[in-house]
JSON list of C-alpha atoms in Angstrom, two decimals:
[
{"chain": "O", "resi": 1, "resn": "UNK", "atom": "CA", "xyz": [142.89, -38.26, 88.29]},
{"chain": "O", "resi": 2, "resn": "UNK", "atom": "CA", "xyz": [139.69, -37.54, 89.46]},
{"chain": "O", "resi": 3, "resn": "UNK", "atom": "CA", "xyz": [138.56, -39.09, 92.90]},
{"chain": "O", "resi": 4, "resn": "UNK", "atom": "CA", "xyz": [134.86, -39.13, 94.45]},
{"chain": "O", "resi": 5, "resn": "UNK", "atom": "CA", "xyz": [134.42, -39.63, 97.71]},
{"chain": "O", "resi": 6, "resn": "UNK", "atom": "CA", "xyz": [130.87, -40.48, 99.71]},
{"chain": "O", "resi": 7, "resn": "UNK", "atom": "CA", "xyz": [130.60, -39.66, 103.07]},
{"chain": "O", "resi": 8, "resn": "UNK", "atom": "CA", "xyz": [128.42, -41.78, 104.85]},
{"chain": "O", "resi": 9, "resn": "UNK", "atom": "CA", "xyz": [129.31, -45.22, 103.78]},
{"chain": "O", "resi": 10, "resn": "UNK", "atom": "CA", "xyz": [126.32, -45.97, 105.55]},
{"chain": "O", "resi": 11, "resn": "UNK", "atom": "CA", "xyz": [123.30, -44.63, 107.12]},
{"chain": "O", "resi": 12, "resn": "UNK", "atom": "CA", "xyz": [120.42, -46.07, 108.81]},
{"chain": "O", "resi": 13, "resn": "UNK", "atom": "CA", "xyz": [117.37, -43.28, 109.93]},
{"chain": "O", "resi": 14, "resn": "UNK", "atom": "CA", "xyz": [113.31, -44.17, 110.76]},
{"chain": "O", "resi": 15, "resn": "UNK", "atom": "CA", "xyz": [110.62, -43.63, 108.47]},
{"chain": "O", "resi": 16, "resn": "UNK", "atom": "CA", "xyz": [109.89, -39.43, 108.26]},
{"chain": "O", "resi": 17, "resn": "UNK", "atom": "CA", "xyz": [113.32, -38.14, 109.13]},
{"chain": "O", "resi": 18, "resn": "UNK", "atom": "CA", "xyz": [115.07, -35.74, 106.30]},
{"chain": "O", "resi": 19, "resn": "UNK", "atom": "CA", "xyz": [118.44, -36.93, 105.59]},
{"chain": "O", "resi": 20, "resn": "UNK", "atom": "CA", "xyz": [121.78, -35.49, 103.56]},
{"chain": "O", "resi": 21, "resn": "UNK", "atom": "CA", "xyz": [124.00, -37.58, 101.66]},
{"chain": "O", "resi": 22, "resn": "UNK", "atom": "CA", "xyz": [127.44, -36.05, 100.63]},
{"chain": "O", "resi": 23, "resn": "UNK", "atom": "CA", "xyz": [129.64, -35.93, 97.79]},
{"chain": "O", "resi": 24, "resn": "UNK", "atom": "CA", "xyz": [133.47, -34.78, 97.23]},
{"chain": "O", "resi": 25, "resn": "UNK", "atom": "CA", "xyz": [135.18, -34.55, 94.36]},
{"chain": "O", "resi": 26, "resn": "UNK", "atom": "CA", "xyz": [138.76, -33.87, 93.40]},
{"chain": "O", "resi": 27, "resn": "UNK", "atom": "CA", "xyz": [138.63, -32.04, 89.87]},
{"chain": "O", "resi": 28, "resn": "UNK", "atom": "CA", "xyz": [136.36, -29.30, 89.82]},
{"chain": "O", "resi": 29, "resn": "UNK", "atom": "CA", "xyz": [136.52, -28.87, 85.82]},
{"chain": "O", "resi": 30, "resn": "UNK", "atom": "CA", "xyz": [133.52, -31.37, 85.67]},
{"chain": "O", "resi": 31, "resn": "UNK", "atom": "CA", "xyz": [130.90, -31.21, 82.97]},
{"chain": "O", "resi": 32, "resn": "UNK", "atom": "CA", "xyz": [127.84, -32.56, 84.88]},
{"chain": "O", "resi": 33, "resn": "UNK", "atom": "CA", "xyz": [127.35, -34.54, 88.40]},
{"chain": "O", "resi": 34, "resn": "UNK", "atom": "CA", "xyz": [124.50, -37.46, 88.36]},
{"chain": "O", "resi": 35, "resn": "UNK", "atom": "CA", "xyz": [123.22, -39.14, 91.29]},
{"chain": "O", "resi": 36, "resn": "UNK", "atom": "CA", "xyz": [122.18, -42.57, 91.16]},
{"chain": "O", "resi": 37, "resn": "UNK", "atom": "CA", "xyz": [119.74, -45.17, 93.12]},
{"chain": "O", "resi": 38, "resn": "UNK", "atom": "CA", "xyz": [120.70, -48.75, 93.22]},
{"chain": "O", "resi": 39, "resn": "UNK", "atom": "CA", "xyz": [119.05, -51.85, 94.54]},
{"chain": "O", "resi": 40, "resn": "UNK", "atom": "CA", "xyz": [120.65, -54.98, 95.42]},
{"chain": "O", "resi": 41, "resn": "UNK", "atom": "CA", "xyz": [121.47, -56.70, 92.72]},
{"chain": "O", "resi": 42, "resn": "UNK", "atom": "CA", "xyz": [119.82, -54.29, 89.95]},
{"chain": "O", "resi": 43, "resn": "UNK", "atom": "CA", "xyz": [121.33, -51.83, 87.56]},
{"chain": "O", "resi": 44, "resn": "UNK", "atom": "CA", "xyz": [121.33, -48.02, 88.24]},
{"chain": "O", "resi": 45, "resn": "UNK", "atom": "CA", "xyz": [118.08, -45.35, 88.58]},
{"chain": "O", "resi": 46, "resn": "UNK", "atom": "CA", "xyz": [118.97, -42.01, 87.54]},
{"chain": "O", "resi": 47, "resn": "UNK", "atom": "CA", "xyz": [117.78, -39.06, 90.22]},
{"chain": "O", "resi": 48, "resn": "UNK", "atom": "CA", "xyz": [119.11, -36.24, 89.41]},
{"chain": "O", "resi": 49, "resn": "UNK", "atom": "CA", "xyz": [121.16, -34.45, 86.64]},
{"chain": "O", "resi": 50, "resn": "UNK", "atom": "CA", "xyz": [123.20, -31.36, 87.76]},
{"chain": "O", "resi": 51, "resn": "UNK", "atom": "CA", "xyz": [124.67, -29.15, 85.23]},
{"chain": "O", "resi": 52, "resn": "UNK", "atom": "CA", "xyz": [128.03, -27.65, 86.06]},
{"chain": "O", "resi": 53, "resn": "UNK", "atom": "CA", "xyz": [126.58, -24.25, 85.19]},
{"chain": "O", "resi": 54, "resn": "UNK", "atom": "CA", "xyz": [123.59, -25.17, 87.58]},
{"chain": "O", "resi": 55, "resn": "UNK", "atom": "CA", "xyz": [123.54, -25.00, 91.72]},
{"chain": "O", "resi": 56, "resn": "UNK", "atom": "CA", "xyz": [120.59, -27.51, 92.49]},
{"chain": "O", "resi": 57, "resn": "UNK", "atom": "CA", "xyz": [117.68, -29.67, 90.68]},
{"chain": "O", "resi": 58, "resn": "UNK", "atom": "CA", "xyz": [114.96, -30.94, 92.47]},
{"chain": "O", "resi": 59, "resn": "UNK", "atom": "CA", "xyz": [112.80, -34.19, 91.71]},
{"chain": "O", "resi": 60, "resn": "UNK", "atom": "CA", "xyz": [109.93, -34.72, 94.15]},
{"chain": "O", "resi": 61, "resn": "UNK", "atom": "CA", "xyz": [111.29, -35.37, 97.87]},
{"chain": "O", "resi": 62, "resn": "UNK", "atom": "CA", "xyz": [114.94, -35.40, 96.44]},
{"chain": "O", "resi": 63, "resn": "UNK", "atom": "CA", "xyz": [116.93, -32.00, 95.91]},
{"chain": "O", "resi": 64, "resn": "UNK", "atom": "CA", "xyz": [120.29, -31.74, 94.72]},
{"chain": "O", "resi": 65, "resn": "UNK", "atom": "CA", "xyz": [123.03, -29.23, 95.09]},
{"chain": "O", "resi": 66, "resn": "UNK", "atom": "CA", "xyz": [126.07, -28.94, 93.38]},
{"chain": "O", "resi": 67, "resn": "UNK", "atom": "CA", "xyz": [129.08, -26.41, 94.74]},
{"chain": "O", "resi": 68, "resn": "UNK", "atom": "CA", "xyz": [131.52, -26.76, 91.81]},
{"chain": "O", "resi": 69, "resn": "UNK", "atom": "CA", "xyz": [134.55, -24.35, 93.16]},
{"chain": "O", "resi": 70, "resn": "UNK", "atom": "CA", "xyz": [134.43, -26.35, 96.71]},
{"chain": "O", "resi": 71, "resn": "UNK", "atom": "CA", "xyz": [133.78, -29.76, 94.91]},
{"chain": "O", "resi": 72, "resn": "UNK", "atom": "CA", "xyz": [130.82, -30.90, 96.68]},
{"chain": "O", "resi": 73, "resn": "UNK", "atom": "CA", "xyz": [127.59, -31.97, 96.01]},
{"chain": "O", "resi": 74, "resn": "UNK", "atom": "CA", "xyz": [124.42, -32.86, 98.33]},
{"chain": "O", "resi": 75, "resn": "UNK", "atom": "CA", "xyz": [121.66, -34.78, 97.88]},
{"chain": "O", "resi": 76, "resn": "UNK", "atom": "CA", "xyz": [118.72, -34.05, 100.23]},
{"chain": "O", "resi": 77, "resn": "UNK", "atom": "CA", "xyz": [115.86, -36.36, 101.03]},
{"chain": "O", "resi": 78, "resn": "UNK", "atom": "CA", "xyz": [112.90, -35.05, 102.56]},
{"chain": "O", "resi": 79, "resn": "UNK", "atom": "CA", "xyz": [110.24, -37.25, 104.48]},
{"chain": "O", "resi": 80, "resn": "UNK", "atom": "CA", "xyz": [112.36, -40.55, 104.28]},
{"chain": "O", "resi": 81, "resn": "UNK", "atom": "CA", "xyz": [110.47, -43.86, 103.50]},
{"chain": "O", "resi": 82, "resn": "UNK", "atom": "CA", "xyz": [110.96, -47.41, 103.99]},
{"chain": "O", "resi": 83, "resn": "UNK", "atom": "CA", "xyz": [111.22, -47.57, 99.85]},
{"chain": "O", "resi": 84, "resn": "UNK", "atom": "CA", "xyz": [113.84, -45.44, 99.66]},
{"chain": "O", "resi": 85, "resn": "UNK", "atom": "CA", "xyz": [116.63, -47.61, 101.30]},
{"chain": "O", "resi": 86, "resn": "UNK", "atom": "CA", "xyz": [118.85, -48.88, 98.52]},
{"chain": "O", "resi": 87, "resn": "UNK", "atom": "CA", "xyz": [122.65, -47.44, 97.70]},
{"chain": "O", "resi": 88, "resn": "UNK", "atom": "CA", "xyz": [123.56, -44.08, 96.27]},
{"chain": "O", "resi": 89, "resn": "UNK", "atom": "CA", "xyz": [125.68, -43.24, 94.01]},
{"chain": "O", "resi": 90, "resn": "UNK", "atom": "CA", "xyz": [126.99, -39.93, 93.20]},
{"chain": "O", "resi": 91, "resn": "UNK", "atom": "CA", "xyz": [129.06, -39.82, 90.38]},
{"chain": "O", "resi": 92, "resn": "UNK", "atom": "CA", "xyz": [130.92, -37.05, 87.76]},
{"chain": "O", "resi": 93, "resn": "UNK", "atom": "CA", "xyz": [131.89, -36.72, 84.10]},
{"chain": "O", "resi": 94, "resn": "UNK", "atom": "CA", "xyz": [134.68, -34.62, 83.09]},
{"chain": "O", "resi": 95, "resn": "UNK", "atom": "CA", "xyz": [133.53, -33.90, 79.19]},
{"chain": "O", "resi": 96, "resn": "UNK", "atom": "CA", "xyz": [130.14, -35.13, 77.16]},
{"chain": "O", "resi": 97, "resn": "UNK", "atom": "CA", "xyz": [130.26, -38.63, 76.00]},
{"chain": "O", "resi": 98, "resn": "UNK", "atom": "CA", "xyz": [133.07, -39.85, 78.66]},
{"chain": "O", "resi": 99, "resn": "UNK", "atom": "CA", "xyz": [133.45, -41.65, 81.43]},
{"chain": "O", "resi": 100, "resn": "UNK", "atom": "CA", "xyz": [131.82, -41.58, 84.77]},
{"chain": "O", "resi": 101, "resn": "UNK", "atom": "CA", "xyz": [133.48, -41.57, 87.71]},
{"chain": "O", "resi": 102, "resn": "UNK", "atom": "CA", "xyz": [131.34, -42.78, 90.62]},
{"chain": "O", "resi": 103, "resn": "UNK", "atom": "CA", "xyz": [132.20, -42.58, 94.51]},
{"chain": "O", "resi": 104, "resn": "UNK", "atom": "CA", "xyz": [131.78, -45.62, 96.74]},
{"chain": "O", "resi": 105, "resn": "UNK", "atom": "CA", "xyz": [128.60, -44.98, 97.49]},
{"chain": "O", "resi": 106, "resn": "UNK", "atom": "CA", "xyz": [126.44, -44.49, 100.78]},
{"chain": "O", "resi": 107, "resn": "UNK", "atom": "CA", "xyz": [123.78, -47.29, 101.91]},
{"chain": "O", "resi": 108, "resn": "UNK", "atom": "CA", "xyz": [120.73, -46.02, 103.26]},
{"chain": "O", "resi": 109, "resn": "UNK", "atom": "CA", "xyz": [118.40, -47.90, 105.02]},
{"chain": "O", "resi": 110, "resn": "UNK", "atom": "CA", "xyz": [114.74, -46.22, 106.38]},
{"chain": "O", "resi": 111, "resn": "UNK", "atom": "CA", "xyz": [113.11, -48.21, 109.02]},
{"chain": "O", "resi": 112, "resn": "UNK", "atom": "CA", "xyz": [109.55, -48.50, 109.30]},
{"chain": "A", "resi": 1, "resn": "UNK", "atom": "CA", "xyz": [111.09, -44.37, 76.23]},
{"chain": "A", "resi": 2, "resn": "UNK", "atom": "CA", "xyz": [113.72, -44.08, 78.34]},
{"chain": "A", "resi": 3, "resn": "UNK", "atom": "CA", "xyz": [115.19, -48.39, 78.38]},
{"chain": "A", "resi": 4, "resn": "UNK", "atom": "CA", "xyz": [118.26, -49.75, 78.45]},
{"chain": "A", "resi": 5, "resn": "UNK", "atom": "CA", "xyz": [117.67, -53.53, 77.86]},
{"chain": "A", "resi": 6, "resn": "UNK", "atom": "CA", "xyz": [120.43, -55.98, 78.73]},
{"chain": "A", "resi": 7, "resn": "UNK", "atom": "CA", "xyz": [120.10, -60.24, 77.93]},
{"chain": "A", "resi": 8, "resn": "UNK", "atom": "CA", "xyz": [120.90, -62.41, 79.42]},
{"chain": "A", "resi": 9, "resn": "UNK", "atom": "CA", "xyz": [120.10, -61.37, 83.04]},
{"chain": "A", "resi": 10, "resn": "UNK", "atom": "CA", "xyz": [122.42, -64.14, 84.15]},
{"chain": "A", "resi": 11, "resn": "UNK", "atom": "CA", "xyz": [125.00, -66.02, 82.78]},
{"chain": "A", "resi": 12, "resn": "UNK", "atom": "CA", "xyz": [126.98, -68.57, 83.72]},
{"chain": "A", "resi": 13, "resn": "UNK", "atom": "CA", "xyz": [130.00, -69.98, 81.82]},
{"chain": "A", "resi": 14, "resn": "UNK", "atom": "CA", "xyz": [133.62, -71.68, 82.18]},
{"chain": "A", "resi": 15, "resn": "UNK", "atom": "CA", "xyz": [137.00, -70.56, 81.61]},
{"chain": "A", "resi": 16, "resn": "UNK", "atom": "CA", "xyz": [136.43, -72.19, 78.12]},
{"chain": "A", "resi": 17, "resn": "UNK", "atom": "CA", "xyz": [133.16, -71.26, 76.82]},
{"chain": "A", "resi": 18, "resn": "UNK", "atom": "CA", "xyz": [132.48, -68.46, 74.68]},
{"chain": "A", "resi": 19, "resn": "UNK", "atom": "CA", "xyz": [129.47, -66.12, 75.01]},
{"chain": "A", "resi": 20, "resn": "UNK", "atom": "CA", "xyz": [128.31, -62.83, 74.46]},
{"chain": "A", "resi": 21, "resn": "UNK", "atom": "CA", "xyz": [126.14, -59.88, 76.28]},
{"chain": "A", "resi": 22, "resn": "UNK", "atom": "CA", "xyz": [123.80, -57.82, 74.60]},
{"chain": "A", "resi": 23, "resn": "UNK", "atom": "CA", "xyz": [122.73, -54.58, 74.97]},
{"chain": "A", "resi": 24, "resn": "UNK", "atom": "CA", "xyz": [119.93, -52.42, 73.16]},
{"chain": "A", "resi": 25, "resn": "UNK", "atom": "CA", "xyz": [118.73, -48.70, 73.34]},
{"chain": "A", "resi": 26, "resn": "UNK", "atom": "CA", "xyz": [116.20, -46.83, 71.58]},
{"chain": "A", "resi": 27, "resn": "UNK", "atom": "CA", "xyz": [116.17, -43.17, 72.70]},
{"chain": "A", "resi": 28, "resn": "UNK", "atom": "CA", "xyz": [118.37, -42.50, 69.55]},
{"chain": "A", "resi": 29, "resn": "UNK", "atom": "CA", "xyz": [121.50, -41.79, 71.93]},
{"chain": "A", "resi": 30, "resn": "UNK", "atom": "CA", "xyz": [124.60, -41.89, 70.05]},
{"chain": "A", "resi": 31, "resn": "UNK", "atom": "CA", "xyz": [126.77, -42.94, 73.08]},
{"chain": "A", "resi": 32, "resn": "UNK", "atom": "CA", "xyz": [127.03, -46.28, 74.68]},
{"chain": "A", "resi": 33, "resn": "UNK", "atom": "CA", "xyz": [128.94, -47.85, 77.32]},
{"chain": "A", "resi": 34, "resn": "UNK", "atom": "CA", "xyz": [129.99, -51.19, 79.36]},
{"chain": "A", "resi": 35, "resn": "UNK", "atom": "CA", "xyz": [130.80, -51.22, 83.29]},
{"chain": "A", "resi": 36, "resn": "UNK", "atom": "CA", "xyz": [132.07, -53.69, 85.31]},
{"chain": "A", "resi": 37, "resn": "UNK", "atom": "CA", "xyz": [130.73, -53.99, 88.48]},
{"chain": "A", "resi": 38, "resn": "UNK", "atom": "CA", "xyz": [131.83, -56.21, 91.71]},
{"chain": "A", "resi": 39, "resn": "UNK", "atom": "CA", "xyz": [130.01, -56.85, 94.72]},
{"chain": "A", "resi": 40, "resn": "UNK", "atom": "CA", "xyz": [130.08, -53.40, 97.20]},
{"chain": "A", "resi": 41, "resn": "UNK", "atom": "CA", "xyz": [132.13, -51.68, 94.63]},
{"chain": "A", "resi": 42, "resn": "UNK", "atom": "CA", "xyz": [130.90, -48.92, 92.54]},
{"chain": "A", "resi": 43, "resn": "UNK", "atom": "CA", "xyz": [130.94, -49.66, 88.81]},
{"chain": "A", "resi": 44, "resn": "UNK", "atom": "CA", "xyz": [133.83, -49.40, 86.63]},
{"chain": "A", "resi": 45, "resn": "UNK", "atom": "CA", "xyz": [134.11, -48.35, 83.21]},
{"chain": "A", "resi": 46, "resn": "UNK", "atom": "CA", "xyz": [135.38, -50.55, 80.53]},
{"chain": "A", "resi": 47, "resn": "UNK", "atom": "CA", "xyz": [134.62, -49.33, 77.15]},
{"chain": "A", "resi": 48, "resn": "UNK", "atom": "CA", "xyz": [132.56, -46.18, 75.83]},
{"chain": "A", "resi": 49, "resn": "UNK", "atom": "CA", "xyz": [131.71, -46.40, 72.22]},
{"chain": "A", "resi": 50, "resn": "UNK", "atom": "CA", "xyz": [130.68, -43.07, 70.77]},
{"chain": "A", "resi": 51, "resn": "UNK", "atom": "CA", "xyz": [128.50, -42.75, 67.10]},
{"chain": "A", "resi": 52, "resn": "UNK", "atom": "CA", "xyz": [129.55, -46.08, 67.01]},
{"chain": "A", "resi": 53, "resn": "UNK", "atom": "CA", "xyz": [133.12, -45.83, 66.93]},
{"chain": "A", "resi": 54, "resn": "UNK", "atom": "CA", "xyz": [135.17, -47.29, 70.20]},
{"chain": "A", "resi": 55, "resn": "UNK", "atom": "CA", "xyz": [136.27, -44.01, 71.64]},
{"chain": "A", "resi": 56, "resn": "UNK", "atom": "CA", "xyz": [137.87, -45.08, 75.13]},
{"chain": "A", "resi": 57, "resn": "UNK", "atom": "CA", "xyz": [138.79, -48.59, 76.10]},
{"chain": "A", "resi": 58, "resn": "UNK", "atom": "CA", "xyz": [140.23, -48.68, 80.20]},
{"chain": "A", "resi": 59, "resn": "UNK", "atom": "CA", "xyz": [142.81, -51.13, 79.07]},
{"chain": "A", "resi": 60, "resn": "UNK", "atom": "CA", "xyz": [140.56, -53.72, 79.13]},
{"chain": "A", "resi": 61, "resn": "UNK", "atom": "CA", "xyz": [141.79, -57.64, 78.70]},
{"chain": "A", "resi": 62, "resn": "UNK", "atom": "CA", "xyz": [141.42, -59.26, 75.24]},
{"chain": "A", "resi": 63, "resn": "UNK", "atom": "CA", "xyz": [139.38, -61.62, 76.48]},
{"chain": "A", "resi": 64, "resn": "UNK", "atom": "CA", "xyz": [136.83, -59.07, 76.58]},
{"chain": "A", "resi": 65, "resn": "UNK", "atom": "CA", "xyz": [135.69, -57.86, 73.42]},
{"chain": "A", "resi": 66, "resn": "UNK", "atom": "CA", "xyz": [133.03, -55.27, 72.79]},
{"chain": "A", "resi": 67, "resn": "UNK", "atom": "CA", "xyz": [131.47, -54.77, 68.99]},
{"chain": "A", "resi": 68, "resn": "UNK", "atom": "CA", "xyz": [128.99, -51.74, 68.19]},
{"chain": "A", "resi": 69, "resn": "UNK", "atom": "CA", "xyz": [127.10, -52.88, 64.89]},
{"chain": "A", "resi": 70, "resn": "UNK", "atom": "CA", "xyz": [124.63, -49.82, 65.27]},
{"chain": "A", "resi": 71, "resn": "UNK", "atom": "CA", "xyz": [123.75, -47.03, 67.56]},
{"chain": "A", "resi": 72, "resn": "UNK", "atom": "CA", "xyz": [121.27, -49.22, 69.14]},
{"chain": "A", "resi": 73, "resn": "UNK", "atom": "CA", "xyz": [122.83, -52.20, 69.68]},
{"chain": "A", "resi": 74, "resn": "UNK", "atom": "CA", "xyz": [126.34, -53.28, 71.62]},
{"chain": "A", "resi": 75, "resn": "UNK", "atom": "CA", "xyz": [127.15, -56.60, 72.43]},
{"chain": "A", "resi": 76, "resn": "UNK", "atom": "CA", "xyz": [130.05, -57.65, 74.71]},
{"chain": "A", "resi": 77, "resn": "UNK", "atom": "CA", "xyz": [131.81, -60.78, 73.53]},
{"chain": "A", "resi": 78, "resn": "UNK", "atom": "CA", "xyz": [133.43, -62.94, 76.39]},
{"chain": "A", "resi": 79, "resn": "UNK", "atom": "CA", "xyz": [136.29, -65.59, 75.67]},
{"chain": "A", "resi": 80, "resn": "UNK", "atom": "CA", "xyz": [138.83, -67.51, 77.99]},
{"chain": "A", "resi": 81, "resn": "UNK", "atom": "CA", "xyz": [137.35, -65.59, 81.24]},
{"chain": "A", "resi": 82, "resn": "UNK", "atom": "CA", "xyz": [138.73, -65.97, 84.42]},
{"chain": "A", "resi": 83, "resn": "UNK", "atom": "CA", "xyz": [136.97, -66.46, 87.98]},
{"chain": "A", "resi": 84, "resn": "UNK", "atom": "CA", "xyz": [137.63, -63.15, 89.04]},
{"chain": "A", "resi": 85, "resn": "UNK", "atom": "CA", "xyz": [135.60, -61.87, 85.85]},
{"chain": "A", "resi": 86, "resn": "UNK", "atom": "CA", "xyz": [132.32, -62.62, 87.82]},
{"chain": "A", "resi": 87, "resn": "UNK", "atom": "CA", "xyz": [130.76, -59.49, 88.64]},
{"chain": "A", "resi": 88, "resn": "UNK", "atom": "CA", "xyz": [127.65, -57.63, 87.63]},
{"chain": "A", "resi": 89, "resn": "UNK", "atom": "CA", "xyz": [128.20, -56.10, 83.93]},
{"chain": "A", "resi": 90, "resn": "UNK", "atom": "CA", "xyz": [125.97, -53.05, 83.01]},
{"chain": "A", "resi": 91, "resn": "UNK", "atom": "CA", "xyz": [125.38, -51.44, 80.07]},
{"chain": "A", "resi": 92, "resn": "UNK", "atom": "CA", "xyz": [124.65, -47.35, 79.45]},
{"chain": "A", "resi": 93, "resn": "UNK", "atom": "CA", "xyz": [123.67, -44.61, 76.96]},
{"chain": "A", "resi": 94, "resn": "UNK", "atom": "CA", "xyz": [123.82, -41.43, 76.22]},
{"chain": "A", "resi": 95, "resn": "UNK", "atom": "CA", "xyz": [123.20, -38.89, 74.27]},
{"chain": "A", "resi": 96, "resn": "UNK", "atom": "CA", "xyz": [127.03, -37.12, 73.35]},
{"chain": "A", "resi": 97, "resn": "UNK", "atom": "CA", "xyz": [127.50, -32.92, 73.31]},
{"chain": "A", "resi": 98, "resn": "UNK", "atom": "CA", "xyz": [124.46, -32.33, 75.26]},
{"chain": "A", "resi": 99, "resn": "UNK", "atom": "CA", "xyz": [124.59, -32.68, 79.18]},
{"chain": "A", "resi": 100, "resn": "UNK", "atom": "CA", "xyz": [121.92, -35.49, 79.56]},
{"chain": "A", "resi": 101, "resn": "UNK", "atom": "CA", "xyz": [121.69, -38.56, 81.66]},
{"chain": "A", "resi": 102, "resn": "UNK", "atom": "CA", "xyz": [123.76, -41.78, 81.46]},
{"chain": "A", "resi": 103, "resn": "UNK", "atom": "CA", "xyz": [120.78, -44.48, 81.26]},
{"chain": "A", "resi": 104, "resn": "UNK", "atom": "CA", "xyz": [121.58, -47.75, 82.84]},
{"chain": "A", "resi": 105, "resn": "UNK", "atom": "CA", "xyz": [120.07, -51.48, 81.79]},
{"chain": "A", "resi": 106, "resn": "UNK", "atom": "CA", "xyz": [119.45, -53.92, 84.43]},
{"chain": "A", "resi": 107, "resn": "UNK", "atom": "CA", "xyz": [122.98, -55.55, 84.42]},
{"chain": "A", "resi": 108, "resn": "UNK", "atom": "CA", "xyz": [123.77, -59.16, 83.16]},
{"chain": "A", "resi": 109, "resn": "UNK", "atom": "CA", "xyz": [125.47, -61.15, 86.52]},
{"chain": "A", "resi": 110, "resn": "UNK", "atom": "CA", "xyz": [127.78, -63.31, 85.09]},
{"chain": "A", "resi": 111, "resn": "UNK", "atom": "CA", "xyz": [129.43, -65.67, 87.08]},
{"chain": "A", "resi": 112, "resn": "UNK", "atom": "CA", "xyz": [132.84, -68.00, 85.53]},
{"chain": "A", "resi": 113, "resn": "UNK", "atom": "CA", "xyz": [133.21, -71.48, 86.84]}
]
């Protein structure tokens, strides 16, 4: 069964700094890994879509990187602001059309 | 137009009542799906219906029952929930065989009293 583990749970940085949040996963026959924003109480933002045949994707201040064989993923924001404190999800789906399996998520908060 | 719309945003209902969520999507995905989500938790899936057939249910309780009538429209129906049930329900498409996003609406929070 696959498991996805976020490492922080939490994270709290000021306003500017670049930051790394990480992703494990168990299975590495995954067919795509998605990261996800969400806000209290609100449904989920897609960031980024990685490709199991792909290594990164980048969106703006957000890059992410995806090591299939070692099961890990990164997710890389550059110039942190106060808007971008919310919860992250990283999460994986083992064929098209099929579930996702999401870790627990890490909660960033970016202080002015 | 990338919009997953969800109604009602909130819902609140007793062990006895019957109601139903709604879901709609019109980026012509052919994949759609309910989570379950409780507070601090990730979501959870329930029930992915795929060109409009139920294709993977998570052994889901009765008492939920989820009804495709087209490939833009799902509906959750709710009967004889219990407290527990309360949690943040969100709805998702897709588009099946090619490696694109899961879309997510804005949840319903239902609570049971």
């Amino acid at each position: 069964k696959q498991e996805v583990t976020q490492i922080p749970a939490a994270l709290s940085v000021p306003e500017g700094e670049n930051l790394v949040l990480n992703c494990s996963f168990t299975d590495s026959a995954i067919y795509n890994l998605q990261w996800f924003r969400q806000d209290p109480g609100k449904g989920l933002t897609s960031l980024l879509l990685i490709q199991s045949s792909q290594r990164e994707q980048t969106s703006g201040r957000l890059n992410a990187s995806l090591d299939k064989s070692s099961g890990r993923s990164t997710l890389y924001i550059a110039a942190s602001q106060p808007g971008d404190s919310a919860t992250y999800l990283c999460a994986v789906e083992e064929t098209s059309g099929s579930r996702l399996t999401f870790g627990e998520g890490t909660q960033l908060t970016v202080n002015p | 137009d990338t919009e997953v719309t969800q109604t009602p945003k909130h819902l609140v209902m007793g062990m006895t009542n019957k109601k139903s969520l709604k879901c709609e999507q019109h980026m012509g995905h052919r994949a759609m799906y309910w989570y379950k989500q409780k507070a601090k938790k990730p979501p959870e899936l329930m029930f992915v219906y795929s060109y409009e057939k139920l294709s993977i249910n998570e052994s889901v309780p009765s008492r939920f029952s989820p009804e495709c009538p087209n490939s833009s429209l799902l509906n959750l129906h709710l009967h004889a929930l219990q407290p527990e049930d309360s949690a943040l329900y969100l709805c998702a498409s897709s588009q099946p065989g090619q490696s694109y996003e899961q879309y997510f609406g804005p949840g319903t929070r239902l609570t049971v009293t």
